[in-house]
Short mmCIF file of C-alpha atoms and ligand atoms in Angstrom, two decimals:
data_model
loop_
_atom_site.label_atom_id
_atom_site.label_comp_id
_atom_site.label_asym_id
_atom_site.label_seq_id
_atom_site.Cartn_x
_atom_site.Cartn_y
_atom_site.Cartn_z
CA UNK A 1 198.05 185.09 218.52
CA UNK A 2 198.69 189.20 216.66
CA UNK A 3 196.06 189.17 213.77
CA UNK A 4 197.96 190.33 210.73
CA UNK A 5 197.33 193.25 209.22
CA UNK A 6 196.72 193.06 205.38
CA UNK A 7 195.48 195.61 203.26
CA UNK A 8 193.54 195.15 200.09
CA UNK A 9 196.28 196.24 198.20
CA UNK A 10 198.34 193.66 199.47
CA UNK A 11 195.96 190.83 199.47
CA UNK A 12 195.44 191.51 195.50
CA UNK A 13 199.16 191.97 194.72
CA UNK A 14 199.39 188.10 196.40
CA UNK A 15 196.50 186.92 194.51
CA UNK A 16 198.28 187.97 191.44
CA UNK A 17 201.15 185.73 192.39
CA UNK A 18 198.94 182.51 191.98
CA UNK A 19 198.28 183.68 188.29
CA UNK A 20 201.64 183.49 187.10
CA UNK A 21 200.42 184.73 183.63
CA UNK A 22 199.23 188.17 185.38
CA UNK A 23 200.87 191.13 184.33
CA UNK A 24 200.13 193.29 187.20
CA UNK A 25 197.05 195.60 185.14
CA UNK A 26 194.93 193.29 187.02
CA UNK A 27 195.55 194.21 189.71
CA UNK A 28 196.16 197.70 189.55
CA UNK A 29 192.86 197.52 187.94
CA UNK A 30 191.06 196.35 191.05
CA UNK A 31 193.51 199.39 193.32
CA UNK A 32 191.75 201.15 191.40
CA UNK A 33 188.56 200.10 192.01
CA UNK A 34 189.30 199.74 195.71
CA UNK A 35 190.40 204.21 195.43
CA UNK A 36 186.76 204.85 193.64
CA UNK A 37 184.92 202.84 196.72
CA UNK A 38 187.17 204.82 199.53
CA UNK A 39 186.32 208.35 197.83
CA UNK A 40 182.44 207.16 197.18
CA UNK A 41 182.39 205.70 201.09
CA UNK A 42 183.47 209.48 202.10
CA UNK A 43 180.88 210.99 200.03
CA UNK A 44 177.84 208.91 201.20
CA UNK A 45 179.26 209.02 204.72
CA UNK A 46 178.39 212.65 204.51
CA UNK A 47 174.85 212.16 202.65
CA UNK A 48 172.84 212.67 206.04
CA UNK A 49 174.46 216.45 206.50
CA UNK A 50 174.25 217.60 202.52
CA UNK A 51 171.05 219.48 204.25
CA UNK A 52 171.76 220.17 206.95
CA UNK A 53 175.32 221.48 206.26
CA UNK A 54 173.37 223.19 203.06
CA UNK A 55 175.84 221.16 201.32
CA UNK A 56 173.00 220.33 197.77
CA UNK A 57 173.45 223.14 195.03
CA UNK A 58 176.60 224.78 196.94
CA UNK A 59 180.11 224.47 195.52
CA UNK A 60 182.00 221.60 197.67
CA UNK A 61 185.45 221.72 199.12
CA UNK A 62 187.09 220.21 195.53
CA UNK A 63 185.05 222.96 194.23
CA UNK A 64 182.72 220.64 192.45
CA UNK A 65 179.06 221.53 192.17
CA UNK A 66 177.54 219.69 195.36
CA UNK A 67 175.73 216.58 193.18
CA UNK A 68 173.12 213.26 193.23
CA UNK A 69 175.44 210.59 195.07
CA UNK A 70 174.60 208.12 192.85
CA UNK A 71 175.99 210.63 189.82
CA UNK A 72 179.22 211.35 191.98
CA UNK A 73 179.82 207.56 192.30
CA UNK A 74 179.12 207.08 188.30
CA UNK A 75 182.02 210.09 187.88
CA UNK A 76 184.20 208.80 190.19
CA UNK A 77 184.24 205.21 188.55
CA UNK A 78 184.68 207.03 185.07
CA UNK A 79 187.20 209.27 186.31
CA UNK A 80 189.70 206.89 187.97
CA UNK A 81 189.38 204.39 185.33
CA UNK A 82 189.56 206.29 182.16
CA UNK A 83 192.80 207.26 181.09
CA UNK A 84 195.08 204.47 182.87
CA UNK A 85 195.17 202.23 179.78
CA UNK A 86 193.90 199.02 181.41
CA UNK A 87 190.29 198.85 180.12
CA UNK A 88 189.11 198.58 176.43
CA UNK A 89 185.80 200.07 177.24
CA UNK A 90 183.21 200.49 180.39
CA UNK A 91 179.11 200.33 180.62
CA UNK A 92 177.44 202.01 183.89
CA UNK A 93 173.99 201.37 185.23
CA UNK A 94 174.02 205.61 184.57
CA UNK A 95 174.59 205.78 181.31
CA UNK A 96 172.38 204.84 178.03
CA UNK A 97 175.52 203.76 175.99
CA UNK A 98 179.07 201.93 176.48
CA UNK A 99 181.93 204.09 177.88
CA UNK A 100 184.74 204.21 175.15
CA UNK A 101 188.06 205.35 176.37
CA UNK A 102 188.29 209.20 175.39
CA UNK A 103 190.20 210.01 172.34
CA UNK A 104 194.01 210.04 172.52
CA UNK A 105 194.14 207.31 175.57
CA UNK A 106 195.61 203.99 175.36
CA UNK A 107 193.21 201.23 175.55
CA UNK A 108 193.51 197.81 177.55
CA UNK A 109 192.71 194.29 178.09
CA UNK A 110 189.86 194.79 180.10
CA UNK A 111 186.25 195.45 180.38
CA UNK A 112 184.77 197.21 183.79
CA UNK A 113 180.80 197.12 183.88
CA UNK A 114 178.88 198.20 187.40
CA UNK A 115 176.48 199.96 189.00
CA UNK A 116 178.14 202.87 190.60
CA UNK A 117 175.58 203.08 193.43
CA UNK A 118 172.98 200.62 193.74
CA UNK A 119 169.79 201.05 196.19
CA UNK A 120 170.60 205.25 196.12
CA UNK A 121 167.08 205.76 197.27
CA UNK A 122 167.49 204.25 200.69
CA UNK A 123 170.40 206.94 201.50
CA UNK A 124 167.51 209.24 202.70
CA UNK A 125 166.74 206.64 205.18
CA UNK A 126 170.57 206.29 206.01
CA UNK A 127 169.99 202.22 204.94
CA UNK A 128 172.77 200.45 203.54
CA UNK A 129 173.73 201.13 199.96
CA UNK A 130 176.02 199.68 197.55
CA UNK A 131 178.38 199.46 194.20
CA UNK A 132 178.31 196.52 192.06
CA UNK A 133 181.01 195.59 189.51
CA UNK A 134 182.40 192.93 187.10
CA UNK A 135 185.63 192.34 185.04
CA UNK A 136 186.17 190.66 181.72
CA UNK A 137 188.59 190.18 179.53
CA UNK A 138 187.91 191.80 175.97
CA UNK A 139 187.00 189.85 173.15
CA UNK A 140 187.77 192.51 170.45
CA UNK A 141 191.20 192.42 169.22
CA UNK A 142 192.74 196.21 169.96
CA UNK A 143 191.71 199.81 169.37
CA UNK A 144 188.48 201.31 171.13
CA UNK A 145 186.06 198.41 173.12
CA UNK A 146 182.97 197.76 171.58
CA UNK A 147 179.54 197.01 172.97
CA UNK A 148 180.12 193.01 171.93
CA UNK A 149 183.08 193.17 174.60
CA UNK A 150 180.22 193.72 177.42
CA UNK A 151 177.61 191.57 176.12
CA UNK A 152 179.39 188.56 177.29
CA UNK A 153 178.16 185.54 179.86
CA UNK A 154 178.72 185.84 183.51
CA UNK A 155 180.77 182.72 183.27
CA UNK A 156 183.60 184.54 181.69
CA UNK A 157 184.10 187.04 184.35
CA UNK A 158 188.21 187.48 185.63
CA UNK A 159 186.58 189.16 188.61
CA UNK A 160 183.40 190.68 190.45
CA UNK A 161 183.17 192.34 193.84
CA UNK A 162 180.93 195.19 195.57
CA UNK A 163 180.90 197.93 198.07
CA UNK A 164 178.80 198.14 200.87
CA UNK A 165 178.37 201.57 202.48
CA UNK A 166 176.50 200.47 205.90
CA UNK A 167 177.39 200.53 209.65
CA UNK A 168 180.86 200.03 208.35
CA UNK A 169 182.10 200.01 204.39
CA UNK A 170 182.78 196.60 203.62
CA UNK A 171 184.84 195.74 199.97
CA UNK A 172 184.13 192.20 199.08
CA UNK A 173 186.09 190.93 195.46
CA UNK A 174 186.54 187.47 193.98
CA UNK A 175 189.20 186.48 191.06
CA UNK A 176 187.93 182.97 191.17
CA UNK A 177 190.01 182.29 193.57
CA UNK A 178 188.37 182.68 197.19
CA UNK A 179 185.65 185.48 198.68
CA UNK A 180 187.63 188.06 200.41
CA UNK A 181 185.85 190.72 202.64
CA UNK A 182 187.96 193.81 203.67
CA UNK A 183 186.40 196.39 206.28
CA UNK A 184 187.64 200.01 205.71
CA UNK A 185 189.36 201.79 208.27
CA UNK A 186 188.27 205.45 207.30
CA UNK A 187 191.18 206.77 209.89
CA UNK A 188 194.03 205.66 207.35
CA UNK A 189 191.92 204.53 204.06
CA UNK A 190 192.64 201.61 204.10
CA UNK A 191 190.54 198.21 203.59
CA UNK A 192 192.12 196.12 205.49
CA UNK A 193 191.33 191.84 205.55
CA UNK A 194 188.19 191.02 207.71
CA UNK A 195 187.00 188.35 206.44
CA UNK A 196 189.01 186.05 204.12
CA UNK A 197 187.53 183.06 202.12
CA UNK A 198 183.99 183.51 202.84
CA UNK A 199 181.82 180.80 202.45
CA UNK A 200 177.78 180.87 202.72
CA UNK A 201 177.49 178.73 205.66
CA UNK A 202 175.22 175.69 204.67
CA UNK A 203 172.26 176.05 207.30
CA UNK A 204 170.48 178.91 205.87
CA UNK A 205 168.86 181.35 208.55
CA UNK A 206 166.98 183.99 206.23
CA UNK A 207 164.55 184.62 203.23
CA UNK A 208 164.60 187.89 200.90
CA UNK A 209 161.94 189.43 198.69
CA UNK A 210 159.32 191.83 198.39
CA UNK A 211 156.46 190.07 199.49
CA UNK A 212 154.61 193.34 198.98
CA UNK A 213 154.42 192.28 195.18
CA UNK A 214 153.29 188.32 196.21
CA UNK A 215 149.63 188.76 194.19
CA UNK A 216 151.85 189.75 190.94
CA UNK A 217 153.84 186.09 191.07
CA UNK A 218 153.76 182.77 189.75
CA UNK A 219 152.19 179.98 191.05
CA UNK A 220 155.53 178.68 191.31
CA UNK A 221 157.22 181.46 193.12
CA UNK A 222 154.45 181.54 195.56
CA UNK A 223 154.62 177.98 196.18
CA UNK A 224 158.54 177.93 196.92
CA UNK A 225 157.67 181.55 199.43
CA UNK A 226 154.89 179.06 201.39
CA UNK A 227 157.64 176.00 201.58
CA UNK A 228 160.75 178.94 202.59
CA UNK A 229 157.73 179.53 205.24
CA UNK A 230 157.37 175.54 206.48
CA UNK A 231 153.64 176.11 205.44
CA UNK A 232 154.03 173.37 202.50
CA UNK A 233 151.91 170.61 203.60
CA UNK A 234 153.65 168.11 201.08
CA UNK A 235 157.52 169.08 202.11
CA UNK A 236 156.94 170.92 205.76
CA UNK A 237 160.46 172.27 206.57
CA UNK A 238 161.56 174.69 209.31
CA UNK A 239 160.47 178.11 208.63
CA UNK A 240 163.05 180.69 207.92
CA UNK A 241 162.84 183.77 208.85
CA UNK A 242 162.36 187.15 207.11
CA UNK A 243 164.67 189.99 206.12
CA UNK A 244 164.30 192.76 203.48
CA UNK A 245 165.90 195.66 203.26
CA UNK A 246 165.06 196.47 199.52
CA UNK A 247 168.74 197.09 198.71
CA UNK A 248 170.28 194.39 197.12
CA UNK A 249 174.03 194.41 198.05
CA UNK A 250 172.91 194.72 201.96
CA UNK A 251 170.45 191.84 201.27
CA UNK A 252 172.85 190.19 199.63
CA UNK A 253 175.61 190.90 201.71
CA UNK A 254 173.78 189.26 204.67
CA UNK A 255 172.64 186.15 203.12
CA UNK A 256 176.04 185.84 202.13
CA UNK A 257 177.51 186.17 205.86
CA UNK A 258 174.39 184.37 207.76
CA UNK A 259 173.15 181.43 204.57
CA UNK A 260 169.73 182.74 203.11
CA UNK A 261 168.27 183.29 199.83
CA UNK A 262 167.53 186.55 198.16
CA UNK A 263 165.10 186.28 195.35
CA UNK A 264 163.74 189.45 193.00
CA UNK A 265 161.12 187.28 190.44
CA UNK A 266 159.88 188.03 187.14
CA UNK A 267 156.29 189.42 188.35
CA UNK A 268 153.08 191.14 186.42
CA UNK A 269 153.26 194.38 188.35
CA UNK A 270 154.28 196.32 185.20
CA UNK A 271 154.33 195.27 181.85
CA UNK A 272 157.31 197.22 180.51
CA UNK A 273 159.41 194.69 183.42
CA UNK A 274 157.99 191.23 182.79
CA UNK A 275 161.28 189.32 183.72
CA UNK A 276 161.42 191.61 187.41
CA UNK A 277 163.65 194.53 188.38
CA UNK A 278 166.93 193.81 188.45
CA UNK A 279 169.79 194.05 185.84
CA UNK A 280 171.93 191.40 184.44
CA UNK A 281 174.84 192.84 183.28
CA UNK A 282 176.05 195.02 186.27
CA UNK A 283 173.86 193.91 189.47
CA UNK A 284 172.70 189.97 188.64
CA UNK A 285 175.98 188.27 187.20
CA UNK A 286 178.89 190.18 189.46
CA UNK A 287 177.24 188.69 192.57
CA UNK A 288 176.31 185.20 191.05
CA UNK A 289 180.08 185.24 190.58
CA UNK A 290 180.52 185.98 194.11
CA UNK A 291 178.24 183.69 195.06
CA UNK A 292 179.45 180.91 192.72
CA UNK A 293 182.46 181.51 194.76
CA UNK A 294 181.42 181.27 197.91
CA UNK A 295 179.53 177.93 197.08
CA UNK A 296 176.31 179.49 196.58
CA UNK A 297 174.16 179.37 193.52
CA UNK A 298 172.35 182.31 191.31
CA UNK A 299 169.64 181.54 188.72
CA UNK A 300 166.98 183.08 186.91
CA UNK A 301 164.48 180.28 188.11
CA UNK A 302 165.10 178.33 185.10
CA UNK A 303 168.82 178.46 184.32
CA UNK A 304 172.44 179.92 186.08
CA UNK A 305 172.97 183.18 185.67
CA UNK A 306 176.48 182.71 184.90
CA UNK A 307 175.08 181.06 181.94
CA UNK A 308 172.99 183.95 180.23
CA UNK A 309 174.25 185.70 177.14
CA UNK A 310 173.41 189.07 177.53
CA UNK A 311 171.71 190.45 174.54
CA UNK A 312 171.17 194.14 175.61
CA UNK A 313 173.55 196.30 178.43
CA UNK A 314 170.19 196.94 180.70
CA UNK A 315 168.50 193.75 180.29
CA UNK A 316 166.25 192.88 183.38
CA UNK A 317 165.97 189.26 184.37
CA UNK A 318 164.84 187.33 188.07
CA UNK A 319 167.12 186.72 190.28
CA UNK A 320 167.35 184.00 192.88
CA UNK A 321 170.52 183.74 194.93
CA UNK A 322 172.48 182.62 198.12
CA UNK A 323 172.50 178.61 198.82
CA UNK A 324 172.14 176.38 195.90
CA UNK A 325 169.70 174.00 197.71
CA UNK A 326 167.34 177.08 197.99
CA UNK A 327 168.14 178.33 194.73
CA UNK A 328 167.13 174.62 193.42
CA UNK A 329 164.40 174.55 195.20
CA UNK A 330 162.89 177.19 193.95
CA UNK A 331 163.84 176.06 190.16
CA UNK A 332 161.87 172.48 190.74
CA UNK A 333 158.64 174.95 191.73
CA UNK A 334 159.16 176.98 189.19
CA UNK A 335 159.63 174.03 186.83
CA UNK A 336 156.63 171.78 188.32
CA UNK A 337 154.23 175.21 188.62
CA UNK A 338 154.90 177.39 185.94
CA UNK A 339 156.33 174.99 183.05
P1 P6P B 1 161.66 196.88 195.50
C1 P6P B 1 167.05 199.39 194.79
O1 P6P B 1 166.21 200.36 194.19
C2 P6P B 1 166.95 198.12 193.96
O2 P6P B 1 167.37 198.34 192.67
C3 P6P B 1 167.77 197.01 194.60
O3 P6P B 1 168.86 197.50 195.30
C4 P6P B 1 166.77 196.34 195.50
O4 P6P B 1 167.05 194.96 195.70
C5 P6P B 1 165.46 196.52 194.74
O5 P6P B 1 165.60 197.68 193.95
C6 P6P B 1 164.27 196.70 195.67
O6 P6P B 1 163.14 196.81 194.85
O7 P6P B 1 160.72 196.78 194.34
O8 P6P B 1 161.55 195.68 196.44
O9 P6P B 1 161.60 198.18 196.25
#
């Protein structure tokens, strides 16, 4: 039987047909989106030769100063999604302060919130990297977004997706209706469908976390690492195995594919981070939405992600995601350890 080819662009314009109340900004919304990740995958496909090609500090082909990656990803997302009238306001992992639409551009429906390129410290070591992103609807009645129309619960996300720039760059999105995956073929630019309505298969095969911080956890999170490692005398299980790459969309992105959990916990390594490392906003909540999706589970060890009312754009909180019998496990330690 001929696969069919279908391209991203396709996929979303026939996702929009199953909301019959779409007006079509949606998804030109997320074509845009999808034209940021291609021109960001190009970029960071190129990060290994900036030296050697004596590419850093030298003016580049667009004749644009040769810049951080992470900074070029930030611009692109700002640049594409600025002046086309569909969002009411943006908030980056790079920047302080919300994004209002500049002065003398229509404003839209929508709210765009991500991290433009998550994990940009493994690119030296030419490890997976990613970009992280959510979509809401805004709360504020017209004129220029405001920061109340980001501060809003997980659970009220239209959409979430992220970029993987790896072996091959991977596009995965979710309107709440299905996990799509779509592999980019860098020969025409296009994302084309790899692998539709992913589900996180129910036998998990991995465990991910930092174990290098394991003397800065709770008695509870180290209890629920010992059970993940079937050395639990009370509940002996089969021991999973291992895998960390310390960038969260590729750890993610596996657990998602292969069952697993990733977890990043509150810890007592640093004071000025008591509820861990991660953010809510633009890293925690898009992919609880994926995984909610994919009939997974994310929680902060006490409640759903999905759940939390943001009170601050770069508010930290622990993260533990992938299959919800994992994800519950680890609440009931957390719950019978840690109160
Ligand atoms: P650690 C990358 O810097 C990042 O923000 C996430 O992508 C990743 O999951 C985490 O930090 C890794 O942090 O403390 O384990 O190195």
């Amino acid at each position: 039987m001929i696969e069919e080819i279908i391209t991203i662009e396709r996929h979303i314009l026939e996702q929009q047909r199953t909301h019959p109340q779409a007006t079509g900004v949606f998804s030109s919304l997320l074509y845009d989106i999808a034209l940021a990740a291609k021109i960001i995958a190009r970029e960071t496909s190129r990060a290994g030769l900036v030296e050697i090609l004596g590419l850093a500090g030298k003016i580049n082909v667009q004749g644009e100063a040769q810049m951080k990656l992470d900074i070029f990803a930030n611009q692109t997302l700002i640049r594409i999604n600025s002046y086309t009238g569909r969002l009411a306001v943006m908030a980056s992992e790079e920047e302080a302060d919300i994004l209002p639409i500049p002065e003398g551009y229509p404003t839209g429906r929508y709210v765009l919130l991500f991290d433009p390129l998550d994990g940009s410290s493994n690119i030296d070591v030419n490890a997976s990297i990613g970009t992280i992103f959510g979509v809401y609807r805004r709360l504020s009645q017209d004129g220029p977004g405001k920061l109340s129309d980001c501060l809003q619960p997980g659970r009220d996300m239209v959409a979430a997706g992220y970029v993987i720039y790896g072996s091959s760059t991977m596009m995965v999105y979710s309107t709440g209706n299905g996990v799509h995956g779509f592999t980019l073929d860098p020969g025409v630019g296009e994302f084309l469908l790899s692998h539709p309505n992913i589900q996180i298969p129910s036998r998990p095969k991995y465990y991910s976390v930092n174990q290098g911080n394991e003397q800065f956890w709770s008695e509870g999170v180290l209890h629920f690492t010992r059970w993940l490692q079937g050395i639990d005398e009370e509940d002996p299980r089969k021991p999973l195995s291992a895998r960390y790459i310390g960038s969260l969309v590729a750890d993610f992105h596996r657990n998602l594919l292969t069952g697993g959990i990733f977890y990043y916990p509150a810890d007592s390594k640093d004071p000025r981070k008591p509820y861990g490392k991660l953010r809510l906003l633009y890293e925690a909540a898009p992919l609880a939405f994926i995984a909610q999706h994919a009939g997974g589970y994310a929680s902060d060890g006490r409640q759903a992600i999905l759940d939390i009312v943001p009170e601050s754009l770069h508010q930290r909180t622990p993260l533990f995601i992938g299959n919800r019998d994992l994800v519950e496990k680890a609440e009931a330690f957390i719950a019978r350890y840690d109160g």
